């Protein structure tokens, strides 16, 4: 039997309208679908009737499918000649442990295709109506996870000193400590936002200053999955949301 292949499909932030055509075609051609926890369940409506669906949930603070087990499943089915589609939330190449999976599959002689998608950081920015790289405010954006593999945190002071927009993933439970650490370098009135379930019908947004964002997020019960955005460019979105709110108030008066 010929060896099959694995396709790492990026499901985007949740809304099926944000899937790429290439992602939809890969899902329709799959024999086996391995689906992450944060992926919209409706994505299975795109599969072929014969395709097997296996949920392999992985979320911080929750019971998770071991990464080694997921990789064994991919190898097993691919070596049986199946087309395995590993569906990941957001973009597969951003904080999705794709590097480990690609290396493992290639070491077993299994071909790997990658389908890019929309990361939640971009979906959060779209919801706020901001450019993460607005040239009046910064020269770039840094996507960073709030905790490293060993449980430690990034050097927030060095990241703050870059002057870049910071898109912080997996940091909702640590937002108070993060904002305090960034506040050692950045002014406390630096614009900030937290967006939960970005790009979905459940999206919630909180905008404030760096000094206030943790308290505001707590008061609005913002929790994981959420993206934290920090930087001058985010102020554009805060201003637009405020103007929109004021306009709605005038219309309802």
PDB file of C-alpha atoms in Angstrom:
ATOM      1  CA  UNK A   1       0.000   0.000   0.000  1.00  0.00           C
ATOM      2  CA  UNK A   2       1.233   3.465  -0.868  1.00  0.00           C
ATOM      3  CA  UNK A   3       1.926   5.898   1.954  1.00  0.00           C
ATOM      4  CA  UNK A   4      -0.746   8.524   2.342  1.00  0.00           C
ATOM      5  CA  UNK A   5      -0.183  12.129   3.296  1.00  0.00           C
ATOM      6  CA  UNK A   6      -1.062  14.675   5.957  1.00  0.00           C
ATOM      7  CA  UNK A   7      -2.454  18.136   5.336  1.00  0.00           C
ATOM      8  CA  UNK A   8      -2.282  20.701   8.122  1.00  0.00           C
ATOM      9  CA  UNK A   9      -5.366  22.829   7.581  1.00  0.00           C
ATOM     10  CA  UNK A  10      -5.768  26.248   9.194  1.00  0.00           C
ATOM     11  CA  UNK A  11      -9.417  26.646  10.202  1.00  0.00           C
ATOM     12  CA  UNK A  12      -9.159  30.351  11.004  1.00  0.00           C
ATOM     13  CA  UNK A  13     -10.697  31.912  14.115  1.00  0.00           C
ATOM     14  CA  UNK A  14     -14.023  30.082  13.874  1.00  0.00           C
ATOM     15  CA  UNK A  15     -16.411  31.544  11.309  1.00  0.00           C
ATOM     16  CA  UNK A  16     -16.585  29.135   8.359  1.00  0.00           C
ATOM     17  CA  UNK A  17     -16.808  32.137   6.026  1.00  0.00           C
ATOM     18  CA  UNK A  18     -13.160  32.820   6.893  1.00  0.00           C
ATOM     19  CA  UNK A  19     -11.946  29.433   5.633  1.00  0.00           C
ATOM     20  CA  UNK A  20      -9.951  29.513   2.412  1.00  0.00           C
ATOM     21  CA  UNK A  21     -11.148  27.615  -0.655  1.00  0.00           C
ATOM     22  CA  UNK A  22      -8.033  25.485  -0.399  1.00  0.00           C
ATOM     23  CA  UNK A  23      -8.902  24.518   3.174  1.00  0.00           C
ATOM     24  CA  UNK A  24     -12.437  23.520   2.176  1.00  0.00           C
ATOM     25  CA  UNK A  25     -11.108  21.403  -0.713  1.00  0.00           C
ATOM     26  CA  UNK A  26      -8.618  19.634   1.555  1.00  0.00           C
ATOM     27  CA  UNK A  27     -11.342  18.819   4.095  1.00  0.00           C
ATOM     28  CA  UNK A  28     -13.600  17.449   1.361  1.00  0.00           C
ATOM     29  CA  UNK A  29     -10.759  15.176   0.144  1.00  0.00           C
ATOM     30  CA  UNK A  30      -9.844  13.795   3.578  1.00  0.00           C
ATOM     31  CA  UNK A  31     -10.157  10.193   4.727  1.00  0.00           C
ATOM     32  CA  UNK A  32      -9.473  11.105   8.361  1.00  0.00           C
ATOM     33  CA  UNK A  33     -10.030  14.442  10.109  1.00  0.00           C
ATOM     34  CA  UNK A  34      -8.218  15.245  13.364  1.00  0.00           C
ATOM     35  CA  UNK A  35      -9.946  18.324  14.765  1.00  0.00           C
ATOM     36  CA  UNK A  36      -8.686  20.714  17.455  1.00  0.00           C
ATOM     37  CA  UNK A  37     -10.922  21.804  20.306  1.00  0.00           C
ATOM     38  CA  UNK A  38     -11.439  25.427  19.259  1.00  0.00           C
ATOM     39  CA  UNK A  39     -12.444  24.598  15.687  1.00  0.00           C
ATOM     40  CA  UNK A  40     -16.069  25.278  14.718  1.00  0.00           C
ATOM     41  CA  UNK A  41     -17.942  21.936  14.847  1.00  0.00           C
ATOM     42  CA  UNK A  42     -19.796  22.868  11.662  1.00  0.00           C
ATOM     43  CA  UNK A  43     -16.585  22.350   9.723  1.00  0.00           C
ATOM     44  CA  UNK A  44     -17.465  18.650   9.533  1.00  0.00           C
ATOM     45  CA  UNK A  45     -20.299  19.529   7.128  1.00  0.00           C
ATOM     46  CA  UNK A  46     -17.603  20.020   4.490  1.00  0.00           C
ATOM     47  CA  UNK A  47     -16.214  16.481   4.753  1.00  0.00           C
ATOM     48  CA  UNK A  48     -16.885  13.500   2.494  1.00  0.00           C
ATOM     49  CA  UNK A  49     -19.409  10.946   3.784  1.00  0.00           C
ATOM     50  CA  UNK A  50     -16.742   8.274   4.316  1.00  0.00           C
ATOM     51  CA  UNK A  51     -14.342  10.473   6.301  1.00  0.00           C
ATOM     52  CA  UNK A  52     -13.659   9.559   9.907  1.00  0.00           C
ATOM     53  CA  UNK A  53     -13.724  12.420  12.452  1.00  0.00           C
ATOM     54  CA  UNK A  54     -11.511  12.310  15.551  1.00  0.00           C
ATOM     55  CA  UNK A  55     -11.514  15.194  18.028  1.00  0.00           C
ATOM     56  CA  UNK A  56      -8.112  15.887  19.556  1.00  0.00           C
ATOM     57  CA  UNK A  57      -8.787  18.789  21.890  1.00  0.00           C
ATOM     58  CA  UNK A  58      -5.914  20.842  23.308  1.00  0.00           C
ATOM     59  CA  UNK A  59      -6.689  23.864  25.506  1.00  0.00           C
ATOM     60  CA  UNK A  60      -4.745  25.453  28.314  1.00  0.00           C
ATOM     61  CA  UNK A  61      -6.145  24.626  31.725  1.00  0.00           C
ATOM     62  CA  UNK A  62      -8.351  21.830  30.343  1.00  0.00           C
ATOM     63  CA  UNK A  63      -7.964  18.106  29.845  1.00  0.00           C
ATOM     64  CA  UNK A  64      -6.050  17.758  26.589  1.00  0.00           C
ATOM     65  CA  UNK A  65      -5.185  15.053  24.089  1.00  0.00           C
ATOM     66  CA  UNK A  66      -1.448  14.348  24.471  1.00  0.00           C
ATOM     67  CA  UNK A  67       0.617  15.719  21.580  1.00  0.00           C
ATOM     68  CA  UNK A  68       2.490  12.408  21.200  1.00  0.00           C
ATOM     69  CA  UNK A  69      -0.830  10.592  20.759  1.00  0.00           C
ATOM     70  CA  UNK A  70      -1.959  13.029  18.048  1.00  0.00           C
ATOM     71  CA  UNK A  71       1.284  12.494  16.170  1.00  0.00           C
ATOM     72  CA  UNK A  72       0.913   8.704  16.440  1.00  0.00           C
ATOM     73  CA  UNK A  73      -2.588   8.932  14.970  1.00  0.00           C
ATOM     74  CA  UNK A  74      -1.338  10.992  12.019  1.00  0.00           C
ATOM     75  CA  UNK A  75       1.494   8.561  11.317  1.00  0.00           C
ATOM     76  CA  UNK A  76      -0.718   5.496  11.686  1.00  0.00           C
ATOM     77  CA  UNK A  77      -3.397   6.586   9.244  1.00  0.00           C
ATOM     78  CA  UNK A  78      -0.982   8.107   6.739  1.00  0.00           C
ATOM     79  CA  UNK A  79       1.096   4.904   6.687  1.00  0.00           C
ATOM     80  CA  UNK A  80      -2.141   3.031   5.939  1.00  0.00           C
ATOM     81  CA  UNK A  81      -2.405   5.093   2.759  1.00  0.00           C
ATOM     82  CA  UNK A  82      -5.008   7.535   4.070  1.00  0.00           C
ATOM     83  CA  UNK A  83      -5.209  11.273   3.472  1.00  0.00           C
ATOM     84  CA  UNK A  84      -5.151  12.750   6.980  1.00  0.00           C
ATOM     85  CA  UNK A  85      -6.279  16.328   7.514  1.00  0.00           C
ATOM     86  CA  UNK A  86      -5.192  17.847  10.811  1.00  0.00           C
ATOM     87  CA  UNK A  87      -7.483  20.841  11.396  1.00  0.00           C
ATOM     88  CA  UNK A  88      -6.070  23.566  13.631  1.00  0.00           C
ATOM     89  CA  UNK A  89      -7.694  26.763  14.844  1.00  0.00           C
ATOM     90  CA  UNK A  90      -6.322  30.046  13.506  1.00  0.00           C
ATOM     91  CA  UNK A  91      -3.213  29.581  11.405  1.00  0.00           C
ATOM     92  CA  UNK A  92      -1.531  26.194  11.759  1.00  0.00           C
ATOM     93  CA  UNK A  93       1.945  27.715  11.791  1.00  0.00           C
ATOM     94  CA  UNK A  94       1.341  30.112  14.681  1.00  0.00           C
ATOM     95  CA  UNK A  95       1.482  28.605  18.194  1.00  0.00           C
ATOM     96  CA  UNK A  96      -0.059  25.358  16.970  1.00  0.00           C
ATOM     97  CA  UNK A  97       2.892  22.991  17.505  1.00  0.00           C
ATOM     98  CA  UNK A  98       2.999  22.441  13.751  1.00  0.00           C
ATOM     99  CA  UNK A  99       6.797  22.374  13.804  1.00  0.00           C
ATOM    100  CA  UNK A 100       6.816  19.259  15.980  1.00  0.00           C
ATOM    101  CA  UNK A 101       4.220  17.546  13.808  1.00  0.00           C
ATOM    102  CA  UNK A 102       5.955  18.376  10.534  1.00  0.00           C
ATOM    103  CA  UNK A 103       9.307  17.086  11.789  1.00  0.00           C
ATOM    104  CA  UNK A 104       7.743  13.882  13.128  1.00  0.00           C
ATOM    105  CA  UNK A 105       5.873  13.145   9.900  1.00  0.00           C
ATOM    106  CA  UNK A 106       8.838  13.856   7.647  1.00  0.00           C
ATOM    107  CA  UNK A 107      11.044  11.585   9.758  1.00  0.00           C
ATOM    108  CA  UNK A 108       8.532   8.821   8.994  1.00  0.00           C
ATOM    109  CA  UNK A 109       8.692   9.550   5.259  1.00  0.00           C
ATOM    110  CA  UNK A 110       5.201  11.078   5.138  1.00  0.00           C
ATOM    111  CA  UNK A 111       4.442  14.002   2.853  1.00  0.00           C
ATOM    112  CA  UNK A 112       3.022  17.093   4.545  1.00  0.00           C
ATOM    113  CA  UNK A 113       1.027  19.908   2.956  1.00  0.00           C
ATOM    114  CA  UNK A 114       0.195  23.130   4.789  1.00  0.00           C
ATOM    115  CA  UNK A 115      -2.852  25.325   4.217  1.00  0.00           C
ATOM    116  CA  UNK A 116      -2.557  28.807   5.710  1.00  0.00           C
ATOM    117  CA  UNK A 117      -5.407  30.606   7.425  1.00  0.00           C
ATOM    118  CA  UNK A 118      -6.391  33.639   9.478  1.00  0.00           C
ATOM    119  CA  UNK A 119      -4.903  33.847  12.939  1.00  0.00           C
ATOM    120  CA  UNK A 120      -7.016  35.160  15.812  1.00  0.00           C
ATOM    121  CA  UNK A 121      -4.678  38.148  16.144  1.00  0.00           C
ATOM    122  CA  UNK A 122      -5.732  39.362  12.704  1.00  0.00           C
ATOM    123  CA  UNK A 123      -9.381  38.567  13.426  1.00  0.00           C
ATOM    124  CA  UNK A 124      -9.175  40.596  16.636  1.00  0.00           C
ATOM    125  CA  UNK A 125      -7.692  43.555  14.770  1.00  0.00           C
ATOM    126  CA  UNK A 126     -10.411  43.318  12.130  1.00  0.00           C
ATOM    127  CA  UNK A 127     -13.107  43.361  14.805  1.00  0.00           C
ATOM    128  CA  UNK A 128     -11.559  46.482  16.312  1.00  0.00           C
ATOM    129  CA  UNK A 129     -11.090  48.061  12.893  1.00  0.00           C
ATOM    130  CA  UNK A 130      -7.365  48.688  13.357  1.00  0.00           C
ATOM    131  CA  UNK A 131      -4.198  48.152  11.375  1.00  0.00           C
ATOM    132  CA  UNK A 132      -1.682  46.319  13.534  1.00  0.00           C
ATOM    133  CA  UNK A 133       1.096  48.065  11.599  1.00  0.00           C
ATOM    134  CA  UNK A 134      -0.335  51.577  11.279  1.00  0.00           C
ATOM    135  CA  UNK A 135       2.712  53.543  10.167  1.00  0.00           C
ATOM    136  CA  UNK A 136       1.816  56.538  12.330  1.00  0.00           C
ATOM    137  CA  UNK A 137       2.345  54.380  15.407  1.00  0.00           C
ATOM    138  CA  UNK A 138       4.760  51.521  14.773  1.00  0.00           C
ATOM    139  CA  UNK A 139       6.995  49.723  12.306  1.00  0.00           C
ATOM    140  CA  UNK A 140       5.699  46.230  12.866  1.00  0.00           C
ATOM    141  CA  UNK A 141       3.834  43.749  15.010  1.00  0.00           C
ATOM    142  CA  UNK A 142       5.093  40.993  17.293  1.00  0.00           C
ATOM    143  CA  UNK A 143       3.047  37.848  17.825  1.00  0.00           C
ATOM    144  CA  UNK A 144       4.043  36.319  21.146  1.00  0.00           C
ATOM    145  CA  UNK A 145       2.771  33.611  23.471  1.00  0.00           C
ATOM    146  CA  UNK A 146       2.312  34.573  27.111  1.00  0.00           C
ATOM    147  CA  UNK A 147       4.196  31.540  28.390  1.00  0.00           C
ATOM    148  CA  UNK A 148       7.109  29.498  27.116  1.00  0.00           C
ATOM    149  CA  UNK A 149       7.410  25.716  26.929  1.00  0.00           C
ATOM    150  CA  UNK A 150       8.966  25.532  30.402  1.00  0.00           C
ATOM    151  CA  UNK A 151       6.188  27.658  31.899  1.00  0.00           C
ATOM    152  CA  UNK A 152       8.268  30.827  32.105  1.00  0.00           C
ATOM    153  CA  UNK A 153       7.258  34.119  30.494  1.00  0.00           C
ATOM    154  CA  UNK A 154       8.850  36.206  27.730  1.00  0.00           C
ATOM    155  CA  UNK A 155      10.970  39.230  28.580  1.00  0.00           C
ATOM    156  CA  UNK A 156       8.108  41.717  28.566  1.00  0.00           C
ATOM    157  CA  UNK A 157      10.343  44.742  29.142  1.00  0.00           C
ATOM    158  CA  UNK A 158      12.406  43.960  26.039  1.00  0.00           C
ATOM    159  CA  UNK A 159       9.293  43.361  23.976  1.00  0.00           C
ATOM    160  CA  UNK A 160       7.792  46.655  25.166  1.00  0.00           C
ATOM    161  CA  UNK A 161      10.991  48.495  24.251  1.00  0.00           C
ATOM    162  CA  UNK A 162      10.667  47.490  20.572  1.00  0.00           C
ATOM    163  CA  UNK A 163       7.850  49.992  20.045  1.00  0.00           C
ATOM    164  CA  UNK A 164       5.976  47.378  18.024  1.00  0.00           C
ATOM    165  CA  UNK A 165       2.321  46.438  18.380  1.00  0.00           C
ATOM    166  CA  UNK A 166       2.145  43.382  20.648  1.00  0.00           C
ATOM    167  CA  UNK A 167      -0.361  40.623  19.861  1.00  0.00           C
ATOM    168  CA  UNK A 168      -0.266  38.368  22.910  1.00  0.00           C
ATOM    169  CA  UNK A 169      -1.724  34.881  22.713  1.00  0.00           C
ATOM    170  CA  UNK A 170      -2.754  32.610  25.601  1.00  0.00           C
ATOM    171  CA  UNK A 171      -2.414  35.418  28.109  1.00  0.00           C
ATOM    172  CA  UNK A 172      -5.960  35.984  29.401  1.00  0.00           C
ATOM    173  CA  UNK A 173      -5.272  34.288  32.729  1.00  0.00           C
ATOM    174  CA  UNK A 174      -2.055  36.284  33.181  1.00  0.00           C
ATOM    175  CA  UNK A 175      -3.219  39.674  31.955  1.00  0.00           C
ATOM    176  CA  UNK A 176      -2.645  41.469  35.257  1.00  0.00           C
ATOM    177  CA  UNK A 177       0.984  40.374  35.480  1.00  0.00           C
ATOM    178  CA  UNK A 178       1.558  41.033  31.793  1.00  0.00           C
ATOM    179  CA  UNK A 179       0.216  44.585  31.967  1.00  0.00           C
ATOM    180  CA  UNK A 180       2.292  45.286  35.075  1.00  0.00           C
ATOM    181  CA  UNK A 181       5.451  43.977  33.390  1.00  0.00           C
ATOM    182  CA  UNK A 182       4.825  45.977  30.205  1.00  0.00           C
ATOM    183  CA  UNK A 183       4.063  49.057  32.332  1.00  0.00           C
ATOM    184  CA  UNK A 184       7.665  49.124  33.511  1.00  0.00           C
ATOM    185  CA  UNK A 185       8.615  50.282  30.007  1.00  0.00           C
ATOM    186  CA  UNK A 186       5.430  51.570  28.371  1.00  0.00           C
ATOM    187  CA  UNK A 187       3.330  54.517  29.562  1.00  0.00           C
ATOM    188  CA  UNK A 188       0.281  53.369  31.524  1.00  0.00           C
ATOM    189  CA  UNK A 189      -1.963  55.223  29.040  1.00  0.00           C
ATOM    190  CA  UNK A 190      -0.754  53.049  26.127  1.00  0.00           C
ATOM    191  CA  UNK A 191      -3.871  51.818  24.271  1.00  0.00           C
ATOM    192  CA  UNK A 192      -4.799  48.193  24.896  1.00  0.00           C
ATOM    193  CA  UNK A 193      -7.553  45.752  24.003  1.00  0.00           C
ATOM    194  CA  UNK A 194      -8.584  42.202  24.754  1.00  0.00           C
ATOM    195  CA  UNK A 195     -10.714  40.274  22.270  1.00  0.00           C
ATOM    196  CA  UNK A 196     -12.302  36.970  23.216  1.00  0.00           C
ATOM    197  CA  UNK A 197     -13.491  34.497  20.592  1.00  0.00           C
ATOM    198  CA  UNK A 198     -12.186  36.829  17.854  1.00  0.00           C
ATOM    199  CA  UNK A 199     -13.801  36.390  14.469  1.00  0.00           C
ATOM    200  CA  UNK A 200     -16.806  34.428  15.751  1.00  0.00           C
ATOM    201  CA  UNK A 201     -20.412  35.223  16.618  1.00  0.00           C
ATOM    202  CA  UNK A 202     -19.390  35.039  20.311  1.00  0.00           C
ATOM    203  CA  UNK A 203     -16.771  37.796  20.008  1.00  0.00           C
ATOM    204  CA  UNK A 204     -16.373  40.148  22.991  1.00  0.00           C
ATOM    205  CA  UNK A 205     -14.067  43.181  23.061  1.00  0.00           C
ATOM    206  CA  UNK A 206     -12.721  45.374  25.817  1.00  0.00           C
ATOM    207  CA  UNK A 207     -10.676  48.504  25.098  1.00  0.00           C
ATOM    208  CA  UNK A 208      -8.805  50.495  27.724  1.00  0.00           C
ATOM    209  CA  UNK A 209      -5.332  51.715  28.634  1.00  0.00           C
ATOM    210  CA  UNK A 210      -2.487  49.427  29.642  1.00  0.00           C
ATOM    211  CA  UNK A 211      -2.988  50.469  33.254  1.00  0.00           C
ATOM    212  CA  UNK A 212      -6.711  49.667  33.199  1.00  0.00           C
ATOM    213  CA  UNK A 213      -7.030  46.727  30.819  1.00  0.00           C
ATOM    214  CA  UNK A 214      -6.700  43.931  33.403  1.00  0.00           C
ATOM    215  CA  UNK A 215      -9.456  45.352  35.603  1.00  0.00           C
ATOM    216  CA  UNK A 216     -11.705  46.026  32.613  1.00  0.00           C
ATOM    217  CA  UNK A 217     -11.216  42.515  31.250  1.00  0.00           C
ATOM    218  CA  UNK A 218     -12.075  41.054  34.656  1.00  0.00           C
ATOM    219  CA  UNK A 219     -15.191  43.210  34.994  1.00  0.00           C
ATOM    220  CA  UNK A 220     -16.410  42.005  31.583  1.00  0.00           C
ATOM    221  CA  UNK A 221     -15.566  38.367  32.363  1.00  0.00           C
ATOM    222  CA  UNK A 222     -13.172  38.132  29.419  1.00  0.00           C
ATOM    223  CA  UNK A 223     -11.410  34.774  29.490  1.00  0.00           C
ATOM    224  CA  UNK A 224      -9.637  32.317  27.216  1.00  0.00           C
ATOM    225  CA  UNK A 225      -9.576  32.060  24.262  1.00  0.00           C
ATOM    226  CA  UNK A 226      -8.572  35.687  23.941  1.00  0.00           C
ATOM    227  CA  UNK A 227      -5.930  37.845  22.274  1.00  0.00           C
ATOM    228  CA  UNK A 228      -4.395  40.864  24.000  1.00  0.00           C
ATOM    229  CA  UNK A 229      -3.364  43.771  21.754  1.00  0.00           C
ATOM    230  CA  UNK A 230      -1.068  46.516  23.058  1.00  0.00           C
ATOM    231  CA  UNK A 231       0.306  49.591  21.311  1.00  0.00           C
ATOM    232  CA  UNK A 232      -0.375  52.991  19.822  1.00  0.00           C
ATOM    233  CA  UNK A 233      -2.067  51.501  16.752  1.00  0.00           C
ATOM    234  CA  UNK A 234      -4.764  50.022  18.970  1.00  0.00           C
ATOM    235  CA  UNK A 235      -5.770  53.556  19.942  1.00  0.00           C
ATOM    236  CA  UNK A 236      -7.194  54.007  16.461  1.00  0.00           C
ATOM    237  CA  UNK A 237      -9.685  51.242  17.197  1.00  0.00           C
ATOM    238  CA  UNK A 238     -10.529  52.624  20.648  1.00  0.00           C
ATOM    239  CA  UNK A 239     -11.323  56.015  19.088  1.00  0.00           C
ATOM    240  CA  UNK A 240     -13.455  54.451  16.352  1.00  0.00           C
ATOM    241  CA  UNK A 241     -15.431  52.308  18.810  1.00  0.00           C
ATOM    242  CA  UNK A 242     -16.032  55.345  21.032  1.00  0.00           C
ATOM    243  CA  UNK A 243     -17.225  57.420  18.066  1.00  0.00           C
ATOM    244  CA  UNK A 244     -19.496  54.585  16.909  1.00  0.00           C
ATOM    245  CA  UNK A 245     -20.980  54.270  20.399  1.00  0.00           C
ATOM    246  CA  UNK A 246     -21.587  58.024  20.633  1.00  0.00           C
ATOM    247  CA  UNK A 247     -23.272  57.982  17.219  1.00  0.00           C
ATOM    248  CA  UNK A 248     -25.569  55.123  18.283  1.00  0.00           C
ATOM    249  CA  UNK A 249     -26.491  57.055  21.443  1.00  0.00           C
ATOM    250  CA  UNK A 250     -27.469  60.100  19.369  1.00  0.00           C
ATOM    251  CA  UNK A 251     -29.575  57.960  17.033  1.00  0.00           C
ATOM    252  CA  UNK A 252     -31.437  56.361  19.947  1.00  0.00           C
ATOM    253  CA  UNK A 253     -32.032  59.678  21.759  1.00  0.00           C
TER     254      UNK A 253
END
